[in-house]
Coordinates of C-alpha atoms and ligand atoms in Angstrom, one line a residue:
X1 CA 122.7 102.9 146.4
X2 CA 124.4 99.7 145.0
X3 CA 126.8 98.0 147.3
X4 CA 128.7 95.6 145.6
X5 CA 130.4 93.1 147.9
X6 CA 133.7 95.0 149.2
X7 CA 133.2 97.6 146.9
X8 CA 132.6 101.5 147.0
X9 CA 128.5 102.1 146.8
X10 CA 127.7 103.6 143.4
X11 CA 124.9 106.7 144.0
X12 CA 124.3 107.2 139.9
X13 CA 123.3 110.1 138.1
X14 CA 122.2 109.4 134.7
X15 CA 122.4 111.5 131.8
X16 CA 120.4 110.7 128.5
X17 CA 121.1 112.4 125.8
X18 CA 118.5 112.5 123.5
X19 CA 118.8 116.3 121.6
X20 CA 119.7 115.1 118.6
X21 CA 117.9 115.8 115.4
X22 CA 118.5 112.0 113.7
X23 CA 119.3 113.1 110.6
X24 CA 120.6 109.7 109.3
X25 CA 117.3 108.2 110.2
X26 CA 115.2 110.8 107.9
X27 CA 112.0 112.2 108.3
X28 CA 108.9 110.6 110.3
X29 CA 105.5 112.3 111.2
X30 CA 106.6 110.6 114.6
X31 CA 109.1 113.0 114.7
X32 CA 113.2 112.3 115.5
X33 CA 114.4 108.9 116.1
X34 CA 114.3 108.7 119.8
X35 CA 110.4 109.8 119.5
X36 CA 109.5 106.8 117.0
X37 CA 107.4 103.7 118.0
X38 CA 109.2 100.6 118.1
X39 CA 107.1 97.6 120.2
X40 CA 104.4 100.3 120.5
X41 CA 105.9 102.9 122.5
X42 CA 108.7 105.4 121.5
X43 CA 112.4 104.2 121.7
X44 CA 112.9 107.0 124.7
X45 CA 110.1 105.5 126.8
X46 CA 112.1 101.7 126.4
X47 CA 115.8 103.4 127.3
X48 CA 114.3 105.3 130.6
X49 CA 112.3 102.3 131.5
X50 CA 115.0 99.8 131.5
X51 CA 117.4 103.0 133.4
X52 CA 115.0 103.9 135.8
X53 CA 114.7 100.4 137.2
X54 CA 118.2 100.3 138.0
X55 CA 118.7 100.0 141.2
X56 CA 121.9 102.0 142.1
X57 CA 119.7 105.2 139.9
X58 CA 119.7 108.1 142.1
X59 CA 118.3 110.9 139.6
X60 CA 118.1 110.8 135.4
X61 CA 118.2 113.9 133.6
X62 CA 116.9 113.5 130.5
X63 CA 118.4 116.2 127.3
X64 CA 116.0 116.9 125.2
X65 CA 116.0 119.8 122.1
X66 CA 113.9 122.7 122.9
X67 CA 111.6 122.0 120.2
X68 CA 110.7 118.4 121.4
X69 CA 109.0 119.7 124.7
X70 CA 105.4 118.6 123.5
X71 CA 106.8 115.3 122.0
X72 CA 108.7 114.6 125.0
X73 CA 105.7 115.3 127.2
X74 CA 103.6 113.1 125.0
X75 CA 106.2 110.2 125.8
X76 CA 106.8 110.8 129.0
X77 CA 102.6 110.1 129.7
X78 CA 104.0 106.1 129.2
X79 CA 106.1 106.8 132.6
X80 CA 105.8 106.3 135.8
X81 CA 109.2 106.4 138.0
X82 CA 110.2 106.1 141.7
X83 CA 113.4 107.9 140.7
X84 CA 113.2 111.5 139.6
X85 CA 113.4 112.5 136.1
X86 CA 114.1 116.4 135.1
X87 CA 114.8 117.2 131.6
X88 CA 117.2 119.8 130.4
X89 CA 117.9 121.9 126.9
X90 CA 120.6 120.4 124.9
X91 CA 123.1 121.8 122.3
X92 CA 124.0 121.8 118.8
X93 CA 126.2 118.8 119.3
X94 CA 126.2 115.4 121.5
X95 CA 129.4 117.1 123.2
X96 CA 127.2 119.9 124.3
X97 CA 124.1 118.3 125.2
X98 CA 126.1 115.9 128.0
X99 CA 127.5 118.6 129.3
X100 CA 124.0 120.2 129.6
X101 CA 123.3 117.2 131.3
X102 CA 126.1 117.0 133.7
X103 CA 125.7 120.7 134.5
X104 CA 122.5 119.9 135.8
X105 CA 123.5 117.2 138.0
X106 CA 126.3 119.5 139.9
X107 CA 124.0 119.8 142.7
X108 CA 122.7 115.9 143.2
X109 CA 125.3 115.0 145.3
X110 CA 125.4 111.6 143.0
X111 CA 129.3 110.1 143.4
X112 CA 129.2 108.5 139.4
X113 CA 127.5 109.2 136.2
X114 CA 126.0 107.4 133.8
X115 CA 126.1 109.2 130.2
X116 CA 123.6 107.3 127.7
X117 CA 122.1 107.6 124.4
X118 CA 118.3 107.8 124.4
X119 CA 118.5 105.7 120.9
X120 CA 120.1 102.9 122.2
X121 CA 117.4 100.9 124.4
X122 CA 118.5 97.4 124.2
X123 CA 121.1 97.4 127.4
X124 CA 120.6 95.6 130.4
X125 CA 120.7 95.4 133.9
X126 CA 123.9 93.0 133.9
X127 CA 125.5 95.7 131.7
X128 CA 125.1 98.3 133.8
X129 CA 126.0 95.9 137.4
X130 CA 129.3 95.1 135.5
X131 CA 129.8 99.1 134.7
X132 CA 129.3 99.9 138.3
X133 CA 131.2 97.3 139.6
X134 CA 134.5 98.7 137.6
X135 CA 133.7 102.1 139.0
X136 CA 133.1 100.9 142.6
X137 CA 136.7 99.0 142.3
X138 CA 137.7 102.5 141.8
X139 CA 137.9 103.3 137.8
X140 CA 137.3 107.0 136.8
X141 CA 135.9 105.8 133.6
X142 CA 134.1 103.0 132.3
X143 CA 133.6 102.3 128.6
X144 CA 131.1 99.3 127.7
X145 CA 132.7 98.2 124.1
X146 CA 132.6 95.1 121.9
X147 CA 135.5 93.3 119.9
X148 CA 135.1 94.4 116.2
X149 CA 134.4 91.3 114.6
X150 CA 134.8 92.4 110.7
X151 CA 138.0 92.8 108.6
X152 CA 138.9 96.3 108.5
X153 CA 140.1 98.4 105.0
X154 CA 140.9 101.8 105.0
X155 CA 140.5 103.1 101.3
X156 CA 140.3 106.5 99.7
X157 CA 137.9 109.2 99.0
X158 CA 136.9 107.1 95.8
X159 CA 136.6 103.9 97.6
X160 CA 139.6 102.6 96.9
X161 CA 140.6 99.9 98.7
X162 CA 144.5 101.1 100.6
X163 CA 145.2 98.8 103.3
X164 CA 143.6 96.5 105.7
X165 CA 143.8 97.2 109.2
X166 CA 144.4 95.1 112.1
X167 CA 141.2 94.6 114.3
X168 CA 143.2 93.6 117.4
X169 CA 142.3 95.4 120.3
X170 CA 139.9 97.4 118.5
X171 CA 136.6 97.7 120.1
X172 CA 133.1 99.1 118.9
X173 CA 131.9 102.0 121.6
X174 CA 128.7 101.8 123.4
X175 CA 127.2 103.7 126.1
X176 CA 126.4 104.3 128.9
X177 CA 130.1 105.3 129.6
X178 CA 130.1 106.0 133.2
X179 CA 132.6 108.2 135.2
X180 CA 133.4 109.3 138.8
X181 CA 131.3 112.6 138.5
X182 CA 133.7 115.5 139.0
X183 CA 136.0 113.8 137.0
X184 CA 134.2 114.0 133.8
X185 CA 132.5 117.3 134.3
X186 CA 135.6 118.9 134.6
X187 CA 137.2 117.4 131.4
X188 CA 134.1 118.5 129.7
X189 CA 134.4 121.7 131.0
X190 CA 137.5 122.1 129.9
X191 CA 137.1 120.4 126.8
X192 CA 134.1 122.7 125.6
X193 CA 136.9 125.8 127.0
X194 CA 139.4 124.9 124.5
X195 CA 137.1 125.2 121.9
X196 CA 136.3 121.7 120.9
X197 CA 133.2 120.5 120.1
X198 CA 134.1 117.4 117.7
X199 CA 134.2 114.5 120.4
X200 CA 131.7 112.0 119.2
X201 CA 131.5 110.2 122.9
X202 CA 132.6 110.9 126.2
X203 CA 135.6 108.5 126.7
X204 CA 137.6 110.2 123.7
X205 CA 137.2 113.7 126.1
X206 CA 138.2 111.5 129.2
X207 CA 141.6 110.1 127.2
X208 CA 142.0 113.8 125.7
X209 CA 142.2 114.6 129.5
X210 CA 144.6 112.5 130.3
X211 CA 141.7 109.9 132.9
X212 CA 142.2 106.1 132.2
X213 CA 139.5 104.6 130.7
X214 CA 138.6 100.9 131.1
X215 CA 136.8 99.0 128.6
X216 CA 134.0 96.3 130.3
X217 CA 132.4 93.9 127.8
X218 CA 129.3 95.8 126.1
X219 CA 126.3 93.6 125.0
X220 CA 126.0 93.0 121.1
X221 CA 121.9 94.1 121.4
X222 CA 122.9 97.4 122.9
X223 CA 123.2 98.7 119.5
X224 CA 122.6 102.2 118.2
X225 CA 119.3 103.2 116.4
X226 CA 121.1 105.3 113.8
X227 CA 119.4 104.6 110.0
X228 CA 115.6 104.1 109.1
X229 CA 116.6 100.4 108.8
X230 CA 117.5 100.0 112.6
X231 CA 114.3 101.1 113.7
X232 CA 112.0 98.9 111.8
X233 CA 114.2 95.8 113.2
X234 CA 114.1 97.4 116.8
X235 CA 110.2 97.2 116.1
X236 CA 110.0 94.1 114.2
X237 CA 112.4 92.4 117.6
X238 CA 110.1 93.6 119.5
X239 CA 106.7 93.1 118.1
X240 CA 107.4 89.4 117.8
X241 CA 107.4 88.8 121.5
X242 CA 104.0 90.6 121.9
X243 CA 100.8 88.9 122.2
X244 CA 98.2 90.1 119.7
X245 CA 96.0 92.5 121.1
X246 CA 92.4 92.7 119.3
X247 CA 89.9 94.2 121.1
X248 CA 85.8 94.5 120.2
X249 CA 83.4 97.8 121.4
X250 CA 79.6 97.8 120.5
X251 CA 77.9 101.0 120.6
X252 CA 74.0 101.5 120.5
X253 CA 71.9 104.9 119.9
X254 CA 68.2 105.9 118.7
X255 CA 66.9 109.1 118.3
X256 CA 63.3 110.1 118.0
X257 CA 61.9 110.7 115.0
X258 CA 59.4 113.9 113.9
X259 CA 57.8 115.6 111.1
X260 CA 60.2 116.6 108.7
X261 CA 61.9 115.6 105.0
X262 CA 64.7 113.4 105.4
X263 CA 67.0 111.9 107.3
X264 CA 71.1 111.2 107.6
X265 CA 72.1 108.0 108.3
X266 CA 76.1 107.1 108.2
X267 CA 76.5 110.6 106.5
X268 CA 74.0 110.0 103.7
X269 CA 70.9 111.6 103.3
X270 CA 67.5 109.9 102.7
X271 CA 64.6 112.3 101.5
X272 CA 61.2 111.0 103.4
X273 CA 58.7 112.6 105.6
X274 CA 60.2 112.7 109.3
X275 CA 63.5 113.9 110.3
X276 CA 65.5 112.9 113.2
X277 CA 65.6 114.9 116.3
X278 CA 68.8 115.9 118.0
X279 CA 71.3 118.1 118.6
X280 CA 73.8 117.5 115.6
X281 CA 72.1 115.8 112.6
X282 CA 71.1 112.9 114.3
X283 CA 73.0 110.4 112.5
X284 CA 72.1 107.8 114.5
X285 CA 74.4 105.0 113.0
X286 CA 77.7 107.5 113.4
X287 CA 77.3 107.9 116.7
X288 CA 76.4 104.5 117.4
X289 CA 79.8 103.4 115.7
X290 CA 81.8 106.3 117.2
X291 CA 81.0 104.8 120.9
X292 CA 81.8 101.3 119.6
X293 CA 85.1 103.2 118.3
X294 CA 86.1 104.5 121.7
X295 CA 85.0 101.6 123.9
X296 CA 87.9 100.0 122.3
X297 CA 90.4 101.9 124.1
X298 CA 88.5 102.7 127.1
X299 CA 88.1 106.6 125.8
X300 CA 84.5 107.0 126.5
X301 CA 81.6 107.6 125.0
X302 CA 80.6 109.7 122.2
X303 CA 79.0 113.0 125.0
X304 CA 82.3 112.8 127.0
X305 CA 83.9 114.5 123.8
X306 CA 81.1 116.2 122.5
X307 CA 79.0 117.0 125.3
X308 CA 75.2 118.2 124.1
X309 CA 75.5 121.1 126.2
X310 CA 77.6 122.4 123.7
X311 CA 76.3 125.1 121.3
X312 CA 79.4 124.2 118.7
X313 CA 78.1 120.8 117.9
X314 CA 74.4 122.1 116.9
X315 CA 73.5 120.6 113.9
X316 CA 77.1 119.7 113.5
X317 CA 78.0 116.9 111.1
X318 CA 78.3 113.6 112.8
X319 CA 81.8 112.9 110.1
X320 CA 83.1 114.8 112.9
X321 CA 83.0 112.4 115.6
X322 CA 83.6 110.0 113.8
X323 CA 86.7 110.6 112.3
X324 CA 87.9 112.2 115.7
X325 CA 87.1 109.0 117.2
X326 CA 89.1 107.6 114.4
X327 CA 92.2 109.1 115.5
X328 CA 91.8 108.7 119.0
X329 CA 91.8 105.1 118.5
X330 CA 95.1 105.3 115.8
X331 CA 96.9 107.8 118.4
X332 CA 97.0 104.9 121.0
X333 CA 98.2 102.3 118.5
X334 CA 94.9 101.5 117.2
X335 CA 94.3 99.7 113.4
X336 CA 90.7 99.6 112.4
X337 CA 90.1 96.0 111.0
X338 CA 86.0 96.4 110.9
X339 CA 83.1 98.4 111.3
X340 CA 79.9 96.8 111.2
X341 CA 76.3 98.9 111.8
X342 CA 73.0 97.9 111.9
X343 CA 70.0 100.2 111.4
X344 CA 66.4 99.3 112.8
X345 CA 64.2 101.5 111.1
X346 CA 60.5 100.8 109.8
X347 CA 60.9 103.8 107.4
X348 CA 63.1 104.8 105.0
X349 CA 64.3 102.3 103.0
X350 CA 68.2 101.7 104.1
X351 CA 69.2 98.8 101.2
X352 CA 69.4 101.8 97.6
X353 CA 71.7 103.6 99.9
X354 CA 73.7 100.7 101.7
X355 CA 76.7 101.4 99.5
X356 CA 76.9 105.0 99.6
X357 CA 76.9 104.6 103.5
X358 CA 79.8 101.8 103.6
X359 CA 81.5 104.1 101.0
X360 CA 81.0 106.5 103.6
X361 CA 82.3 104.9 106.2
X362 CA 85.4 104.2 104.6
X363 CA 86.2 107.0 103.5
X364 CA 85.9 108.5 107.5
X365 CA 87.8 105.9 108.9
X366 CA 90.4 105.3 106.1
X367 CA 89.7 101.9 105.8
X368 CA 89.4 99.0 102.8
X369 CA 85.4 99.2 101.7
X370 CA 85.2 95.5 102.3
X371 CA 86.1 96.1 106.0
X372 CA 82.7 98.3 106.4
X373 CA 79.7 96.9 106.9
X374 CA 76.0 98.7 107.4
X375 CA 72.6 96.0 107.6
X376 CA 69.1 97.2 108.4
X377 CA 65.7 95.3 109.6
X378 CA 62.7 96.7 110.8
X379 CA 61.0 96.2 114.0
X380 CA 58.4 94.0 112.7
X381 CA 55.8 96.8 113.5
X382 CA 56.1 96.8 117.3
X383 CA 57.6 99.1 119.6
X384 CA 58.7 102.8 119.3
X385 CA 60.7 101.6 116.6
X386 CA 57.4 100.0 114.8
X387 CA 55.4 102.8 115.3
X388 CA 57.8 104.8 113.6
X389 CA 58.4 107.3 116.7
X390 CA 62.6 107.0 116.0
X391 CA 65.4 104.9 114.8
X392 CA 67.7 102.7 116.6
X393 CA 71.3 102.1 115.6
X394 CA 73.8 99.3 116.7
X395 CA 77.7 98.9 115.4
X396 CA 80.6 96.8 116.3
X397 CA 83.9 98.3 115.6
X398 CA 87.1 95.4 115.7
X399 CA 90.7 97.3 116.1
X400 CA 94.0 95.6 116.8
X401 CA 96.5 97.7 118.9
X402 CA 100.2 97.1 119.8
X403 CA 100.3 93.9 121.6
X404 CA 101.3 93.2 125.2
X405 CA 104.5 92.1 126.4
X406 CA 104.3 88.1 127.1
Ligands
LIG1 N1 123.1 117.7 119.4 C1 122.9 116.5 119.8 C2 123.2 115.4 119.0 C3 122.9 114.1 119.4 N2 122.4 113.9 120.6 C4 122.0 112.6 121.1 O1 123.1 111.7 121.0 C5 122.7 110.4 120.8 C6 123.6 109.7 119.7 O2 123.7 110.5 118.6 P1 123.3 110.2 117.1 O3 122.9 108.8 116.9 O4 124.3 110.7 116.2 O5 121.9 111.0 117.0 P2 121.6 112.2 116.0 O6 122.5 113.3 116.2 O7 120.1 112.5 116.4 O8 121.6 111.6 114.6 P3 122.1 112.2 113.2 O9 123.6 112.4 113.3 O10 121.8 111.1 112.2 O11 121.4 113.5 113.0 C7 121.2 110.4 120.4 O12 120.5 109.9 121.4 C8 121.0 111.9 120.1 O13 119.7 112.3 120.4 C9 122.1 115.0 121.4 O14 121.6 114.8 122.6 N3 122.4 116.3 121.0
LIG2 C1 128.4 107.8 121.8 C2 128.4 106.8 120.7 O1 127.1 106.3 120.6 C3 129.3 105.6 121.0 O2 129.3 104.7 120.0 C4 128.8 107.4 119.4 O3 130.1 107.9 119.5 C5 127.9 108.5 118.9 O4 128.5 108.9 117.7 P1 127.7 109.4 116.4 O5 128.8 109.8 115.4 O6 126.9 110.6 116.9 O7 126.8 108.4 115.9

């Protein structure tokens, strides 16, 4: 609870609303806006974190569309919270998705609510001390807002400039708008009960019922992600203030060689007279550069995902790891920058087929040709390598992730 000094203790619900199918924003394979990366984790996992480290939090409920549950769950792995966080089904509109919120609250005995929305992650902590204070003074309704700054026209459908229109005491909404909580679930209840599902915010359902609302000075960062454009600032704001984060794995393999007539090295095959033994095709270099892939991110080794106990993987193209590795390493914020292998082998020849294999690699991990790399040297005759009894393989992979905060 937050006691301010000779004030009533604020025990806070919070409700995010975050149902919405971002429509203005378009289309990403990161799915709607409140999923997308910005600073290298999605917008939802920056507004919970700055919520749930809010001292007078008591319980968040978090409103989600019924066909983010994966996506949300994939976020929500970013998380770890002292206060509880439950996530409920929203509605067809904002209106109904807060009230799916504050339905859910009905039985956390919290004295206030906090209604926020998930795309809008640049509040702070002073914001919400100078909400609560206004409700601990007593205020049914608080309503963060800033001064619009801009002249205002109001024109026709054809853009036709009719009159200009006074800015004073016009203010810009934010959220969180915060209420005493019976207060507001019963004007929503009642609001949705008449019929109306058009209010765009919760202090337009609290002044349609009648309940004062006070306005408290909102922050001009706590703006609304709402077009494409918002979210590559959001990111760009927030990538400058990381430190660079390049990180270097080496990865070394051999596999014994036999009787045979050829051999596949980074995907290419070389006719000669011994194969390699092994339980896929042996590519020695692939799975030499699929470890030095994963030790980047701390996901392994190339048996954790592809044990050799596994019948699927016999004499299963190594492109496979490889390119799975690939993606682990892009799924946690991963570029490739380089791949370098280097093949000791006294037998075959690796230089007539260097650039088919950098092609090769390339091509698996969708990168520029002149980022791949592949060397070879014999063993000068000694060693198992010398005698010719297998091939050895070691790579360097270079990736850059998503920097860390400073
Ligand atoms: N049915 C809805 C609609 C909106 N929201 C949430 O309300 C907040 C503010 O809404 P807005 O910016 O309008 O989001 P969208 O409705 O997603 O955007 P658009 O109108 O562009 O589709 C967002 O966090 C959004 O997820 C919601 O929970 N349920
Ligand atoms: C709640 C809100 O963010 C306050 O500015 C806003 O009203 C949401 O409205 P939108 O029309 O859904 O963008």
């Amino acid at each position: 609870m937050l006691q301010m000094p000779s004030k009533q203790p604020i025990s806070a619900g919070i409700v995010i609303v975050a149902a919405g199918r971002g429509e203005r924003a378009g289309s990403s394979t990161e799915g709607p806006k409140q999923y997308r990366m910005i600073g290298g984790k999605p917008v939802i996992v920056h507004t919970l974190e700055n919520l749930m480290t809010w001292e007078a939090a008591k319980q968040i409920v978090v409103v989600i569309h019924p066909d983010d549950e994966a996506l949300f769950a994939r976020a929500f792995r970013h998380i770890i919270s002292a206060t509880p966080i439950e996530t409920v089904h929203g509605g067809a509109t904002r209106q109904e998705s807060v009230l799916a919120g504050l339905r859910h609250l009905k039985d956390k005995h919290v004295s206030h609510v906090l209604i926020h929305d998930a795309v809008r992650p640049f509040f702070d902590h002073v914001l919400l001390d100078r909400i609560a204070e206004r409700l601990g003074d007593g205020a049914p309704a608080v309503l963060p807002a800033m001064p619009v700054t801009d002249t205002l026209k109001r024109a026709d459908s054809a853009g036709t400039v009719l009159t200009t229109v006074s800015r004073e005491h016009l203010y810009a909404a934010q959220t969180p708008q915060s209420f005493a909580f019976a207060t507001i679930l019963d004007a929503h209840e009642k609001a949705a009960a008449s019929g109306r599902s058009d209010f765009t915010d919760d202090a337009s359902i609290a002044e349609w019922s009648g309940i004062p609302v006070t306005i408290v000075e909102g922050t001009p960062d706590n703006v609304k992600l709402t077009v494409k454009r918002d979210i590559a600032m959001a990111d760009d704001k927030l990538s400058a203030s990381l430190l660079p984060d390049v990180r270097t794995g080496n990865g070394y393999d051999v596999h014994q060689l036999e009787p045979g007539d050829g051999v596949t090295l980074c995907g290419v095959f070389i006719p000669h007279d011994q194969k390699l033994k092994g339980h896929s095709d042996a590519d020695v270099a692939l799975h030499a550069l699929t470890d030095a892939l994963l030790a980047t991110c701390g996901a392994g080794d190339i048996g954790d995902h592809f044990p050799p106990s596994d019948p699927q993987w016999k004499g299963a193209a190594s492109k496979i790891f490889i390119e799975h590795a690939a993606r682990i390493v892009r799924e946690r914020g991963g570029t490739i920058m380089n791949a370098d292998v280097s093949l000791i082998a006294e037998a075959p020849k690796v230089g007539p087929h260097r650039e088919a294999m950098r092609a090769n690699l390339s091509e698996y991990l969708s990168i520029d040709l002149e980022r791949c790399s592949v060397k070879a040297t014999t063993n000068e005759k000694i060693g198992f390598v010398g005698r010719r009894e297998g091939i050895a393989a070691i790579a360097t992979a270079t990736v850059v992730y998503r920097g860390m905060k400073r």
